[in-house]
C-alpha cells in the first residue's frame, strides 16, 4: 500500500460528459503529480502541484484541468469527454518537488468513455 | 532534460540475480537516478533511487558508476512476481516530475 488514495476506482461515462477524479496524497507529502496511461501506451505526465500551486504542465489537454486544495488533496477534471480519453489515470505524491525524493503512486482510476 | 537508455527486454531465471542496465550520459550533477517498476494492471511502484553512492533497500540494490553516466538495478534473487516493466528515470526540470520512457520488460522464467 503506497498510502496514496484515488477515487473512484472505475468510472464509466458517455462522450461529452464531465468527470472529476480525486487523489489523496500520502500524509506529509506536498507534491501531487497526475499521469495518464492509455491502453498499451506509456505513462504520460499531465500536471504537477506543490503545496497548492501548479509547478509543471505536461501533455495536458485544454479540456482537462486540475487543482490542489489546502488540505493537499487534488482533483483532475476532465470535460467534453471523447472516446480517446479512456485510460488509466494515476496520481502520485512526493514529499518534495526537487526530484530528490521518490514518487508514490496510487492504484489509479480506470475511465471508460462510451 | 537528461534522457535514459534501457534495453527493451531482458529474461532471467527464477532465483537468479538480475542486473538491469541504464545509460544516462547527459546526467547533471544534481540529478537523482530513480527506478520504478510497473506490474500488469497496477500503478508504478517505487523501487529505489540514489545520487552518487550505491544504495540498498529491501527490494533491490542500485549500483551507480563513478562518472554517474550509467547505473544498474540489481535484483538479488528474481521471483516470478518480479516480472514487470522497469523504468530508469531522471527527474525532468526542477519540479521532480518523472518522464517515463519505454523501460525494460523483465521476464522471469520458472
mmCIF file of C-alpha atoms in Angstrom, chain B residues 12-15 39 77-84 106-110:
data_model
loop_
_atom_site.group_PDB
_atom_site.id
_atom_site.type_symbol
_atom_site.label_atom_id
_atom_site.label_comp_id
_atom_site.label_asym_id
_atom_site.label_seq_id
_atom_site.Cartn_x
_atom_site.Cartn_y
_atom_site.Cartn_z
ATOM 1 C CA UNK B 12 16.013 -14.127 -16.128
ATOM 2 C CA UNK B 13 15.612 -17.438 -14.388
ATOM 3 C CA UNK B 14 13.825 -17.626 -11.099
ATOM 4 C CA UNK B 15 16.044 -17.351 -8.015
ATOM 5 C CA UNK B 39 3.307 -4.825 -12.882
ATOM 6 C CA UNK B 77 17.053 -13.302 -6.378
ATOM 7 C CA UNK B 78 14.410 -12.890 -9.037
ATOM 8 C CA UNK B 79 10.967 -14.277 -8.355
ATOM 9 C CA UNK B 80 8.032 -14.679 -10.698
ATOM 10 C CA UNK B 81 6.477 -11.651 -9.008
ATOM 11 C CA UNK B 82 9.382 -9.524 -10.239
ATOM 12 C CA UNK B 83 8.198 -9.835 -13.838
ATOM 13 C CA UNK B 84 7.354 -6.239 -14.733
ATOM 14 C CA UNK B 106 11.688 -8.269 -17.478
ATOM 15 C CA UNK B 107 10.542 -11.843 -17.947
ATOM 16 C CA UNK B 108 11.285 -14.330 -15.186
ATOM 17 C CA UNK B 109 11.268 -17.990 -16.120
ATOM 18 C CA UNK B 110 10.469 -20.652 -13.540
#
